[in-house]
Structure formats: C-alpha cells, structure tokens
Short mmCIF file of C-alpha atoms in Angstrom, two decimals:
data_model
loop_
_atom_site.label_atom_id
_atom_site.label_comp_id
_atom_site.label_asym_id
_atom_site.label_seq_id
_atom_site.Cartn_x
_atom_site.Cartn_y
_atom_site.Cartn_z
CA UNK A 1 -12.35 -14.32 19.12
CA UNK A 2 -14.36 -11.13 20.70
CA UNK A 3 -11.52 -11.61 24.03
CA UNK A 4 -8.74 -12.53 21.72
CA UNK A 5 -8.96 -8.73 20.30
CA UNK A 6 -7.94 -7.26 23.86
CA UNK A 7 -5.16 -9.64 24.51
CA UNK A 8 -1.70 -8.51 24.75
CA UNK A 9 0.56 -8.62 21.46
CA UNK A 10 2.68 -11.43 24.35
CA UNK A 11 -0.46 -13.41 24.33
CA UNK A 12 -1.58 -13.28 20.83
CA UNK A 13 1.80 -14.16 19.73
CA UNK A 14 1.82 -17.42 22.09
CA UNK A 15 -1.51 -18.34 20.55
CA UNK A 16 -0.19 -18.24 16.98
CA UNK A 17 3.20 -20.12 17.91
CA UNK A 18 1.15 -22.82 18.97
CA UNK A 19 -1.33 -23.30 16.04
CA UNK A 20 -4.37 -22.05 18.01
CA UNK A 21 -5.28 -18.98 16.03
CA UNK A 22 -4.24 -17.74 12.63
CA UNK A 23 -2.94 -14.46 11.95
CA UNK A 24 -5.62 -14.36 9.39
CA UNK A 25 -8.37 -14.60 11.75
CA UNK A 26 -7.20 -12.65 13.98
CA UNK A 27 -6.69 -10.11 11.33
CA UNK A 28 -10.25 -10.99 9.62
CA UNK A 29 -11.56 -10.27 13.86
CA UNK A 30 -10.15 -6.79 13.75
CA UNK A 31 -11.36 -6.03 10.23
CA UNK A 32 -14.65 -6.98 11.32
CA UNK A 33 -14.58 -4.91 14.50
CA UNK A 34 -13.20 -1.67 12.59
CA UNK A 35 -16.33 -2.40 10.15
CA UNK A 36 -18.94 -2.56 13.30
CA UNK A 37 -17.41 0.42 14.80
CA UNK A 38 -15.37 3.14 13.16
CA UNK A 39 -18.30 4.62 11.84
CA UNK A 40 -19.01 5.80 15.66
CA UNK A 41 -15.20 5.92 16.76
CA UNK A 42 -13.45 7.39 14.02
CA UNK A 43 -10.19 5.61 14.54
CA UNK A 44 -9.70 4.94 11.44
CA UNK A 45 -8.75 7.78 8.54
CA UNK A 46 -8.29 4.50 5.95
CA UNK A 47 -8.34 1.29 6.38
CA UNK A 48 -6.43 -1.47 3.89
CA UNK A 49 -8.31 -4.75 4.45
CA UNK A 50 -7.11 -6.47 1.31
CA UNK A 51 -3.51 -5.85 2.02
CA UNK A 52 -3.72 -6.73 5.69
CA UNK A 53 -5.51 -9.98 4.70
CA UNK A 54 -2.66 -10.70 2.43
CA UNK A 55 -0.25 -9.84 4.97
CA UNK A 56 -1.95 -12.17 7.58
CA UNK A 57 -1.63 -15.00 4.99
CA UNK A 58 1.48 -14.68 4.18
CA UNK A 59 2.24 -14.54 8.13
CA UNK A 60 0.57 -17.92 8.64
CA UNK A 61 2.48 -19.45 5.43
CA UNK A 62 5.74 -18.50 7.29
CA UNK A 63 4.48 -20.22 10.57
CA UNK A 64 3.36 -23.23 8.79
CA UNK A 65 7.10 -23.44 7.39
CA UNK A 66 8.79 -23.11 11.04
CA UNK A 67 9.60 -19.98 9.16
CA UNK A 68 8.41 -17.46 11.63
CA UNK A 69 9.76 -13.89 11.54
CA UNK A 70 9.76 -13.47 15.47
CA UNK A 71 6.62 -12.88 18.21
CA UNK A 72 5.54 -9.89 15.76
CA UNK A 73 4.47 -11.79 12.32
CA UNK A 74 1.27 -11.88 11.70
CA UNK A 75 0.31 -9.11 14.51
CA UNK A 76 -2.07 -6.62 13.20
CA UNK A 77 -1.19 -3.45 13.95
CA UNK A 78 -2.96 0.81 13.09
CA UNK A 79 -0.30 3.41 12.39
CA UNK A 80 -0.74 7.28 12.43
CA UNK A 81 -1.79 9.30 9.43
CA UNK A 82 1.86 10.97 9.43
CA UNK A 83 3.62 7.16 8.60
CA UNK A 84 4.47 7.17 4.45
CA UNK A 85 3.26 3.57 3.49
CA UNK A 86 4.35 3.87 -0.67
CA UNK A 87 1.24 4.50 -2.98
CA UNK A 88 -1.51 4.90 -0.01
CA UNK A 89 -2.59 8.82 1.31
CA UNK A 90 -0.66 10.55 3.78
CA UNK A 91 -2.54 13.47 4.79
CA UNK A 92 -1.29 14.04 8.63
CA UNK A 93 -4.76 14.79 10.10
CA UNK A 94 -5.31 18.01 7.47
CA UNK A 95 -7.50 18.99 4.43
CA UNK A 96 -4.99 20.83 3.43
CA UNK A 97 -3.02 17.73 2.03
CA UNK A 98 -5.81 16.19 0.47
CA UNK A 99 -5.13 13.60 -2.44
CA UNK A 100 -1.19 13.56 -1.36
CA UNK A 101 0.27 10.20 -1.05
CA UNK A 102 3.74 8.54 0.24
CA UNK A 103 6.26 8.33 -2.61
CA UNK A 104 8.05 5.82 -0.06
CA UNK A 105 7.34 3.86 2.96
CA UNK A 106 8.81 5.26 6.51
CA UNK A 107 11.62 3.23 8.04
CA UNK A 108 10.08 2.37 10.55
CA UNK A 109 7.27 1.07 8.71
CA UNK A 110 9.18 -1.31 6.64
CA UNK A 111 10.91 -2.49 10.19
CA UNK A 112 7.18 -3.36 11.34
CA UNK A 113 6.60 -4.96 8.13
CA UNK A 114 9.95 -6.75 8.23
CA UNK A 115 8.97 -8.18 11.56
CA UNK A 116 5.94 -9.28 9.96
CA UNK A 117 3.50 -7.04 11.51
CA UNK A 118 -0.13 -6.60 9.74
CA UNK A 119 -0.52 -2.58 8.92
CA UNK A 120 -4.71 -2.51 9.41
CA UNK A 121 -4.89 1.05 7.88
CA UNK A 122 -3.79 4.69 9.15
CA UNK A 123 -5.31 6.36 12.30
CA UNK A 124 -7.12 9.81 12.83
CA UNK A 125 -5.03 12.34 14.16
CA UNK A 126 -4.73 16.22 15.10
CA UNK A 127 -4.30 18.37 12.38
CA UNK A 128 -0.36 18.33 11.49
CA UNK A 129 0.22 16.64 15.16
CA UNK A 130 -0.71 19.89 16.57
CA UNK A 131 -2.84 19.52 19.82
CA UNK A 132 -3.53 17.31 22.66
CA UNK A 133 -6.99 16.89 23.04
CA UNK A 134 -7.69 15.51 19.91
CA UNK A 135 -10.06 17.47 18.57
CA UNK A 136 -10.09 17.48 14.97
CA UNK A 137 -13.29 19.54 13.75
CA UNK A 138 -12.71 19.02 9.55
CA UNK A 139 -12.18 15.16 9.78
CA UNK A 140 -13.69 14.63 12.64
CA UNK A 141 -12.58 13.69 16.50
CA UNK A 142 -12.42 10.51 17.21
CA UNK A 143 -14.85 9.11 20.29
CA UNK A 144 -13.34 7.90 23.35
CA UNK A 145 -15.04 4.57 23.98
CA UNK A 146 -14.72 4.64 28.04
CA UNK A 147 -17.89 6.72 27.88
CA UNK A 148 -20.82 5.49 25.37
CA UNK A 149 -23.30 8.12 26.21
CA UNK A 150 -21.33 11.14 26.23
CA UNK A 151 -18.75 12.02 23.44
CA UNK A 152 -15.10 12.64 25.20
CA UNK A 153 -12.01 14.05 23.85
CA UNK A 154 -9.29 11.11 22.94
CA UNK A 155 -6.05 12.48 23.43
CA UNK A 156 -4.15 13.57 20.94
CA UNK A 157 -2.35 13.90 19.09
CA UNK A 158 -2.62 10.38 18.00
CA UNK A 159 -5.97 10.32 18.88
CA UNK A 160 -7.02 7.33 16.67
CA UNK A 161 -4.30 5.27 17.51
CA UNK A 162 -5.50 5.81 21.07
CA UNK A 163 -8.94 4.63 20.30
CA UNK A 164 -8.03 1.93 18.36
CA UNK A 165 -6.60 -0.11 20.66
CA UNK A 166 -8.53 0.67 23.48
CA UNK A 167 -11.42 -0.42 21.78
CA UNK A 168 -10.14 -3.99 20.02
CA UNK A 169 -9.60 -2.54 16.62
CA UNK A 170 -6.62 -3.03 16.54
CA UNK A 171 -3.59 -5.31 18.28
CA UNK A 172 -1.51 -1.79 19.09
CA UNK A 173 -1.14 1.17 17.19
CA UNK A 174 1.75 3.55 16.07
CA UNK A 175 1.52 6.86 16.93
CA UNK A 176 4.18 10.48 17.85
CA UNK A 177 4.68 12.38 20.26
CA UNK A 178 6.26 15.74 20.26
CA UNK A 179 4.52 17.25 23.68
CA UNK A 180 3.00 13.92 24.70
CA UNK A 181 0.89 12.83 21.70
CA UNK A 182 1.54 8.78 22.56
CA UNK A 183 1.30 9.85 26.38
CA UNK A 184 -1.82 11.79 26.26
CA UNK A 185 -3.91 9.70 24.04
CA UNK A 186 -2.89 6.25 25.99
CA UNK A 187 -3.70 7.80 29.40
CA UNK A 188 -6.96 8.86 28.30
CA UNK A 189 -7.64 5.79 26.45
CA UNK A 190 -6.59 3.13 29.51
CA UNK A 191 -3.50 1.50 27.08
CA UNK A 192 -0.08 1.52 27.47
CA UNK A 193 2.38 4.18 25.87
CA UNK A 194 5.90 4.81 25.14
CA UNK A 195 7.79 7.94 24.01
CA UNK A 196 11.54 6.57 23.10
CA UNK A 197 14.51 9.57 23.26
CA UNK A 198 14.60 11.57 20.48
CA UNK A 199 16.70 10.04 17.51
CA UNK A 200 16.38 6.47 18.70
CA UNK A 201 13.82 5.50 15.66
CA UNK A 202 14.01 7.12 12.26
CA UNK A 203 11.00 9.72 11.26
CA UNK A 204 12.61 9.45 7.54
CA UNK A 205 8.97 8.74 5.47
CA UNK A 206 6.94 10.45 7.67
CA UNK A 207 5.16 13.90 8.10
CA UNK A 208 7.07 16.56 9.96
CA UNK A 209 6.05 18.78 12.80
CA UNK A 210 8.95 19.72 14.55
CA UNK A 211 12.31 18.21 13.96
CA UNK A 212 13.60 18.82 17.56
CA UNK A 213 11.40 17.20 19.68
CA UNK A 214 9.17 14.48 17.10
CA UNK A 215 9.42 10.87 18.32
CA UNK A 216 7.39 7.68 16.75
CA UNK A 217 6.66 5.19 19.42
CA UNK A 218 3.91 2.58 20.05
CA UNK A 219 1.19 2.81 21.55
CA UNK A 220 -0.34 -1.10 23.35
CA UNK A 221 -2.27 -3.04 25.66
CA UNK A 222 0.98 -4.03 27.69
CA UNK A 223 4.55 -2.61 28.37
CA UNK A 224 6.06 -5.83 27.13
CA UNK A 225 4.17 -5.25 23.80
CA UNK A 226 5.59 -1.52 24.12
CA UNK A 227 9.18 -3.08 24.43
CA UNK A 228 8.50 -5.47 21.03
CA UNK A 229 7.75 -2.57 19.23
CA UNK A 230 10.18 -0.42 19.92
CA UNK A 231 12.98 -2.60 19.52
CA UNK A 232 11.61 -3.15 16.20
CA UNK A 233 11.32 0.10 15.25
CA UNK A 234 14.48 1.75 16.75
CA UNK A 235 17.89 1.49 15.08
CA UNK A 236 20.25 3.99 13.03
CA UNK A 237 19.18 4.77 10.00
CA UNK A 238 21.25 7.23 7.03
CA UNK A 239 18.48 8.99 6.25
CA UNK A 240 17.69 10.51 9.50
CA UNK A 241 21.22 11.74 10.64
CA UNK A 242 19.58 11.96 14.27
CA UNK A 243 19.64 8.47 14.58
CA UNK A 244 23.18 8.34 13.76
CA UNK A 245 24.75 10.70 16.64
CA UNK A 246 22.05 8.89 19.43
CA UNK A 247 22.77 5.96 21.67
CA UNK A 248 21.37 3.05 20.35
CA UNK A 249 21.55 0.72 22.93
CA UNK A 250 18.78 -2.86 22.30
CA UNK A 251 15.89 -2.15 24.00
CA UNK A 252 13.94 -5.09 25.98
CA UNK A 253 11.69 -5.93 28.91
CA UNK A 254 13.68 -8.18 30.78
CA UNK A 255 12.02 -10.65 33.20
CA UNK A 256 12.75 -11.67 36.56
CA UNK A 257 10.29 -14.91 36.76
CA UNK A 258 9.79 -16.35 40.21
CA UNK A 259 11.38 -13.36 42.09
CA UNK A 260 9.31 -12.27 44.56
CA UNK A 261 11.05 -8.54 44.55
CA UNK A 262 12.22 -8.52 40.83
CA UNK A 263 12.44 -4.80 41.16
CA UNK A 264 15.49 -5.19 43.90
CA UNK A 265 18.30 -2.72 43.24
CA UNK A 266 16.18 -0.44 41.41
CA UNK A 267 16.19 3.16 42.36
CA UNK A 268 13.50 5.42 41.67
CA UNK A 269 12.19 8.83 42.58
CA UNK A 270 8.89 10.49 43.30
CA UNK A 271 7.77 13.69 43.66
CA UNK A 272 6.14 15.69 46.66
CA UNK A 273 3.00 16.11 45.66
CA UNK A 274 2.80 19.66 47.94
CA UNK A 275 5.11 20.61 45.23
CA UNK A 276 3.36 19.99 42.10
CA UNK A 277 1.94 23.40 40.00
CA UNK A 278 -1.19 22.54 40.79
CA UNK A 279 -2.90 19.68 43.57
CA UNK A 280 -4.06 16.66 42.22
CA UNK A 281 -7.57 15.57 43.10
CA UNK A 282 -8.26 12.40 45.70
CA UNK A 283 -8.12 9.94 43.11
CA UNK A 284 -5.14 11.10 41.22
CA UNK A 285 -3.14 11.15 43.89
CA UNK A 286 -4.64 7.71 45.00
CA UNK A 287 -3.40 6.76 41.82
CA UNK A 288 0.17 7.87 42.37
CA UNK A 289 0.58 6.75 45.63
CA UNK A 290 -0.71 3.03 44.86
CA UNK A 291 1.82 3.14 42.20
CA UNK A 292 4.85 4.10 44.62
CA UNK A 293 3.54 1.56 46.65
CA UNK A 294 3.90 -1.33 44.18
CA UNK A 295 7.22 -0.37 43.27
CA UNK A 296 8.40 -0.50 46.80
CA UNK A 297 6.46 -4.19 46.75
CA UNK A 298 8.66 -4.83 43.80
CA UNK A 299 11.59 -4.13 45.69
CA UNK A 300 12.61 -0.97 44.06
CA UNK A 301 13.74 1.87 46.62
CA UNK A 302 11.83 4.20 45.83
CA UNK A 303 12.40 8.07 47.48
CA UNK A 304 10.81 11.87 47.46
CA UNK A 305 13.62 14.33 45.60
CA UNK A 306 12.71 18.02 44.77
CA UNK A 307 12.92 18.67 41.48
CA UNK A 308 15.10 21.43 39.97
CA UNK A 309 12.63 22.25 36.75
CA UNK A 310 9.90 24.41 36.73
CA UNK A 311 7.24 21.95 34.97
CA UNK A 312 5.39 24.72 33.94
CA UNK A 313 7.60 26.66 32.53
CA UNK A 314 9.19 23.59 30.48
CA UNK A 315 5.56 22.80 28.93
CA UNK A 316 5.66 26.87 27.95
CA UNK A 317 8.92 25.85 26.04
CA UNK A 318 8.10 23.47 24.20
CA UNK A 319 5.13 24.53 23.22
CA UNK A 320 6.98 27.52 21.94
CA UNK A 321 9.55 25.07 19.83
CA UNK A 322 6.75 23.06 18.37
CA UNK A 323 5.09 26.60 17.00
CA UNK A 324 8.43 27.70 15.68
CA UNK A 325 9.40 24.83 13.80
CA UNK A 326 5.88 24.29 12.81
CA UNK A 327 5.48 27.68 11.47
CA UNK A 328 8.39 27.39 9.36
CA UNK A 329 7.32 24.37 7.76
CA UNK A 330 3.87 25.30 7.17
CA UNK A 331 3.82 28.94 7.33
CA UNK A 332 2.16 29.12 3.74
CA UNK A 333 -0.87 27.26 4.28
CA UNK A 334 -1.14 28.92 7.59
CA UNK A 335 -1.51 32.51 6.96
CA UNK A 336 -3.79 31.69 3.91
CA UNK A 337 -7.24 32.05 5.45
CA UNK A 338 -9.03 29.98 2.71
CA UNK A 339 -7.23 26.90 3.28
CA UNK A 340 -9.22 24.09 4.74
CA UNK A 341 -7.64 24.27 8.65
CA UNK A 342 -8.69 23.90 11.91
CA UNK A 343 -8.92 27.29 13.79
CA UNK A 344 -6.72 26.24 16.72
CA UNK A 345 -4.52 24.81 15.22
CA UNK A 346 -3.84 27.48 13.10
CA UNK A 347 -3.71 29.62 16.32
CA UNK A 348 -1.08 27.41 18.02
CA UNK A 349 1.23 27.62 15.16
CA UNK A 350 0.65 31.84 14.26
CA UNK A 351 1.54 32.37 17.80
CA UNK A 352 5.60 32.02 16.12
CA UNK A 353 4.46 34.55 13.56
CA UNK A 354 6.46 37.09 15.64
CA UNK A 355 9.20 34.88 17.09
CA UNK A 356 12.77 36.15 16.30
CA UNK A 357 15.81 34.21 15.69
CA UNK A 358 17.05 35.05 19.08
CA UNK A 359 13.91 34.05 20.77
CA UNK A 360 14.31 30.69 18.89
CA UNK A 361 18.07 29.89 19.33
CA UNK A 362 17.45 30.82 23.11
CA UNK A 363 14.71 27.81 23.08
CA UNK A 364 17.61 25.58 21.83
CA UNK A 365 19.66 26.90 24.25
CA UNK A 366 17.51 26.18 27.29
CA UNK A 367 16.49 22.77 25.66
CA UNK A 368 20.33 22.01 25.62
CA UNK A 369 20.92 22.90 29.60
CA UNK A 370 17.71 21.29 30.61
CA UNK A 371 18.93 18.00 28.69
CA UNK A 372 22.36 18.32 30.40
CA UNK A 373 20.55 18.54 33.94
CA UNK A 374 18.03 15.88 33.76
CA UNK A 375 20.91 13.75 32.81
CA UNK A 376 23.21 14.70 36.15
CA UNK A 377 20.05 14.80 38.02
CA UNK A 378 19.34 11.02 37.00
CA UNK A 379 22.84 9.92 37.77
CA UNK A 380 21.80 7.46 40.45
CA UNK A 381 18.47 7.42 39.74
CA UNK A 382 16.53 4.33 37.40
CA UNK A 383 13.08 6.46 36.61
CA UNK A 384 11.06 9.25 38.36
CA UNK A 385 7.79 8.42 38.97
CA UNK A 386 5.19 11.38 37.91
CA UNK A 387 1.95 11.79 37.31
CA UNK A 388 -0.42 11.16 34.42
CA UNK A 389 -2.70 13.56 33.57
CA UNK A 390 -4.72 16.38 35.89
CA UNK A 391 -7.92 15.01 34.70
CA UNK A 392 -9.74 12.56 32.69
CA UNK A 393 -11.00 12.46 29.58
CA UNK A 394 -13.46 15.90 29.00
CA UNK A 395 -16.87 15.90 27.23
CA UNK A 396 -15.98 17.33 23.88
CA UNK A 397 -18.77 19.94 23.96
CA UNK A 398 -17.55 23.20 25.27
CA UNK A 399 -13.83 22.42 25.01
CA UNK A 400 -12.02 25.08 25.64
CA UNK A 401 -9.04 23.81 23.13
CA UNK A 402 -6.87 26.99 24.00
CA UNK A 403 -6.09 25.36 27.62
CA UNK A 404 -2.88 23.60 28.15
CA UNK A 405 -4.58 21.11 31.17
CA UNK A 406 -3.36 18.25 29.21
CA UNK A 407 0.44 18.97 28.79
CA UNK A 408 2.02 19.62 32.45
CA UNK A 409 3.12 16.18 32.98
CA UNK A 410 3.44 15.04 29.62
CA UNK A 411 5.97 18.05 27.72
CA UNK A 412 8.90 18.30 30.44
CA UNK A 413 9.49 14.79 29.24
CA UNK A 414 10.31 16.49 25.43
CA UNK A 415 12.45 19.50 26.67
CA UNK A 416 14.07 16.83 29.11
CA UNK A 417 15.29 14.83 26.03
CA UNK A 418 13.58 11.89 28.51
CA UNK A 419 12.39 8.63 27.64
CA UNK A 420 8.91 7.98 28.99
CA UNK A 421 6.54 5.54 29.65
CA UNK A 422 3.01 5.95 30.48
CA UNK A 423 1.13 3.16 31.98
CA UNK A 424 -2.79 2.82 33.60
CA UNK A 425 -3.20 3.43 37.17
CA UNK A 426 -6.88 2.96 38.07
CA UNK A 427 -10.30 4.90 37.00
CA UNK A 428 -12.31 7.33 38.61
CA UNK A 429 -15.80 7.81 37.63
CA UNK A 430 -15.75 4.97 34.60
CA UNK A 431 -12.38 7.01 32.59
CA UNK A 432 -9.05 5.95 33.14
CA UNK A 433 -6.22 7.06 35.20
CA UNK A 434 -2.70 6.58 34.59
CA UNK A 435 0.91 7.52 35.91
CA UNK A 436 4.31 8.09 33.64
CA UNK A 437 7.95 6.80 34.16
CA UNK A 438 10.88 9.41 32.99
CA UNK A 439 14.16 7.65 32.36
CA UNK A 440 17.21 8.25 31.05
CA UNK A 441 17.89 8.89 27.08
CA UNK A 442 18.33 6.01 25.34
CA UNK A 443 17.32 3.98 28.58
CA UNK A 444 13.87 2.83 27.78
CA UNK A 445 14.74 -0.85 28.46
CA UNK A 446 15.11 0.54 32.43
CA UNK A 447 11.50 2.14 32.75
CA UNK A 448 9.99 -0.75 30.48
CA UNK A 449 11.48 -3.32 32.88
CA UNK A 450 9.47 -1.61 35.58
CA UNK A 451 6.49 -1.03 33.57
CA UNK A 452 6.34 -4.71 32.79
CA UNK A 453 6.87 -5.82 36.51
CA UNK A 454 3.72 -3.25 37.85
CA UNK A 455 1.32 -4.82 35.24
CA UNK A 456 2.58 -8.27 36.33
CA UNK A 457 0.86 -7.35 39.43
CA UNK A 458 -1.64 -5.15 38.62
CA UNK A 459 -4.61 -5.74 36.03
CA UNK A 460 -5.50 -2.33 34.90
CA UNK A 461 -3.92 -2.27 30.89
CA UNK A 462 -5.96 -5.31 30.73
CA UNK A 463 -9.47 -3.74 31.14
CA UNK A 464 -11.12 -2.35 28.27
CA UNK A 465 -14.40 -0.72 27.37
CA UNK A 466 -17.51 -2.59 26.79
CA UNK A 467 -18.77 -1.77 23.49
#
C-alpha cells in the first residue's frame, strides 16, 4: 500500500475495477500518511477523515453492485482552501476569514463528488491566492518534500495541493491558478499540472481573487489523470455566466496504442532560447531540449518561431490585473493595518491603491489584443513548447518574496487566455525540473494528448520523494 499512494489516478482506478484494492483502503493509506506527515509538510489546512471514509465506502458499495460511477469513484482526492464544501471552513489561506464557512458547495466540487471522488480535506494555500512562492508566514508554508534537510518554498499559490501529491497524501489535488498557481506549485513539486482556459470550469462556490484571469484545475501524478479531472470538472454552469459564453468542447487524452509515432501530424513550436528574457542555466535548457527531442520521437514536427509577446512585459500585466481586481475585493481588510495579513501580500495588492480606471480598462484592453494574437499566432500550430521555471525550488530562509523569478513562464499563459499544461522534465541537484505546453483556448484535449504521449515514454511524473 506505501507504492499504491504514488500511483497514477489510471492505475489506482484499474486496481479497484478489478477487486484488488478498496477505495477504503486506499483512502484509510492516505489518511494514515497525512497523520505521519502533515505535521512536518503542512499540506493540509483541514482534513475530513470521517467523511472521506464514508465516501470510500460508499465508493466500494457502488463497485460491489457493478454500479460504478466511472474511473474516478472512490479516488481520494485534496482540494484548495478557496473550494466551498457546505458546512466545513473556507478561509482561502488568510486569518482574516477565520471561523467563515461555505454556505454551499462549489460546482465543481459537487462534479468531483458526483464522479465519486473522495474529498481528503482542504490544502494550504497563499494568502487570498496571492503569491507564487508559497510562502504563507500566519498559517504557515508548507515544506517541499524533494529536500528533507533544508526547508524549500512549494510553489504557490496552491502550495499544499502541490505538496500533497508529491508526497503520497493524496491521489491528486485541486488547486487555481490566476498567474500560474497550478503551474508553479506542480513544477516545483515534480507532479503534473493543468491550467484549463478561463471559463471552461465554474469558480461559482469558491473564493475570489480576480475574476478575469482565476481558473480551477487539477493538479496529478500523470497527464491522463489531469485529463479525468478536468473533464469532470469543466462544463457550463448558470451561475458562472463565464462558462456560458466559452467553448466547451469534451476534453480527453486520447491514445494512440501500438503507434510507434502517435504524435504524427502534430505541429508544435519552440522557442529560441537566445531569445528568452533571461538564459536558462545548463540543465534547464537540457531539460527543454530533451523535451523537443521526444516530441520529434513522437512524430510531432516540431519548429523554432519568434514570438511576437514580450514575456516580460505580459507577467507585468497581469500582475497588475490580479492587484486591481484584488484590491477591489478586499480593499477593506487591506488598508486596515491590524488585520491578521501577511505583509507581502498586502504589498502586492496596495500596489492598485493608485490605479485609475483608465489604467485598468487599458489592462483589459491589452488582455483583449493579446488574446486575439495568440489565437492567429496558433492558427497552424498544436502547442508551443516553453519552459518551466528559471530555477528550482529556493530555501525558504532569506526569500526575497518581492521577486517575480517564478512568474516569466508561467503568467503570459493568463494574459494569453492559453490553456497550459505543465509536466516534469528531469532534476538537477535532487529538485525537479519541468517544461509547459501553451495551447489553444478551450483546446486542452490537444496539449494533454501530448502530455500523455511524453510520459508514456518518459518516467519522470512517476518519481517521488523518499520520505
């Protein structure tokens, strides 16, 4: 049971089809793990064991009937502390919602729970969503377990969904991502992360950062377990009128068993790396380059194309939209000193204190073009191959949290209105590496095809951290 906690949601679901575990010992196996371990990780904000239990047994009820819900029953499962689940706390990371809790569940929390999934208990986060290194100084950052003798950032913001899975305590994880808050965490962690288009799953239940540019996605061991999730999750919904004016196309992880190049006819771009903002070190750029290399394997064509963004100055953007809308929601507890917040993320979300309308609606405006070019620019194109992050996961002491190393790669992806799929590439010194695939909106099936065909030749989501 110790391996079965780092198996793919694929592999764990084959294993319960065919009587050889039950969801309730799997479930009971993750419990026990979150009890040996949070304590040091701090993945966990709250955790529901008698409700998960309950869940797990009714799962195995259902498969003893031959009346399973699909490969998700009975799959236990962490979700971020901005998900409503009716009656428990939703606090979003902060002190300053202490003692609140969901008057309903999220959507896309009852879809999980539909499917059958088990909800373990709600994961750590960054204050409000706000920040990706993870850092959370009232509640605590959670550990990065790729490194037992030194404390390192997780990622954030969903910085215990991250950890969670990366360390076996849970199956996968639910987490958002704004500016790369799935991304950032999942690269830092070694797992497997997915940011779907804006509007393709419902946020109606959950915690609100910035209404432009949030996104719920999951957060696993596998792209195939990414693809399960999402196409749980996603769907219109009437009480989040975004999901009603975006594409909502079924989104899968199809197969090409036996094929030899199962990536034929695919078409994807990379970058130069002379032309990045800033080089990436030897084994970054290993990373990347091993990664073209498989796809070309595959039998993807795969070709350099300049890019007509400035990176840089897209992460500025959005980092400018996420304070706006964030300060407008939140302004009060902000600007009162005595509340119980984090100082930078306080900071991040003053800096709109003197934003005007105009400087706003000009965001908007530039988020609109930017949206309209990536989608010309992609025309022909299946995915763009970037990079991950510039580095790997930092030593918490001495942050400097005011830095923006973390967000190059990860935030065009937001102001592109891009799906995005972020995926382990390798490790250097002991901490993970990882690359990202942009696609299309609404076209996450196309870059988790190709996710799913790289790890079916490569073994690096299945490595994990000995504990």
């Amino acid at each position: 049971m110790n391996d079965a906690v780092f198996h793919p949601i694929e592999q764990l679901s084959g294993l319960l089809a065919q009587g050889k575990l039950s969801a309730r010992a799997l479930t009971r196996a993750y419990l026990d793990r979150i009890e040996r371990y949070n304590d040091t990780l701090n993945a966990y904000v709250a955790v529901y064991s008698e409700d998960a239990l309950r869940q797990a047994e009714a799962a195995d009820t259902r498969r003893g009937m031959g009346l399973a819900l699909g490969p998700l029953d009975g799959i236990p499962l962490a979700v971020k502390d901005l998900c409503g689940l009716a009656g428990r706390p939703l606090t979003a990371g902060s002190r300053t919602l202490a003692g609140q809790t969901a008057a309903t569940t999220a959507t896309a929390m009852e879809k999980l729970l539909g499917a059958g999934a088990v909800i373990l208990g709600h994961a750590q986060m960054v204050e409000y969503a706000f920040g990706a290194w993870g850092v959370n100084p009232l509640l605590g950052t959670p550990r990065n377990p790729w490194d037992a003798a030194v404390h390192r950032v997780p990622g954030g913001s969903s910085s215990g969904s991250g950890v969670a899975v990366a360390a076996g305590l849970a199956a996968a994880a639910i987490g958002s991502d704004t500016g790369g808050s799935i991304r950032t965490p999942s690269m830092l962690n070694g797992i497997t992360g997915l940011k779907l288009s804006a509007g393709r799953v419902s946020l109606a239940g959950c915690v609100d950062l910035c209404h432009t540019l949030d996104t719920l996605g999951p957060m696993a061991r596998s792209a195939w377990d990414a693809a399960l999730l999402a196409g749980v999750m996603a769907g219109a919904d009437p009480k989040d009128p975004r999901t009603l004016h975006t594409p909502q196309p079924p989104i899968v992880a199809r197969r090409a068993p036996g094929l030899p190049r199962p990536l034929s006819g695919k078409v994807i771009t990379t970058i130069a790396l002379g032309s990045l903002p800033h080089a990436l070190a030897p084994a970054f750029a290993q990373a990347y380059a091993e990664t073209a290399a498989h796809l070309r394997g595959l039998g993807a064509t795969v070709h350099e194309r300049p890019l007509p963004f400035d990176l840089r100055h897209m992460m500025d953007c959005v980092g400018q939209i996420i304070s706006c809308e964030g300060y407008s929601l939140y302004d009060a507890v902000v600007r009162d000193a005595s509340t119980p917040m984090g100082n930078a993320v306080r900071q991040r979300m003053l800096a709109a204190e003197s934003a005007s309308a105009r400087d706003y609606l000009r965001l908007q405006i530039a988020h609109r073009h930017a949206c309209d070019t990536w989608l010309d620019w992609m025309r022909d194109t299946d995915a763009l191959l970037m990079p991950g992050l510039p580095i790997t996961a930092a030593p918490l002491e001495g942050l400097d949290e005011s830095s923006t190393a973390l967000s190059i790669y990860t935030r065009p992806a937001n102001f592109l209105g891009a799906c995005a799929l972020a995926l382990p590439a390798g490790f250097a010194d002991g901490l993970p590496l990882a690359v990202q695939l942009y696609g299309k909106p609404a076209d996450e099936s196309a870059v988790l095809e190709i996710g799913v065909a790289l790890q079916d030749v490569t073994d690096w989501h299945l490595r994990h951290p000995a504990l």
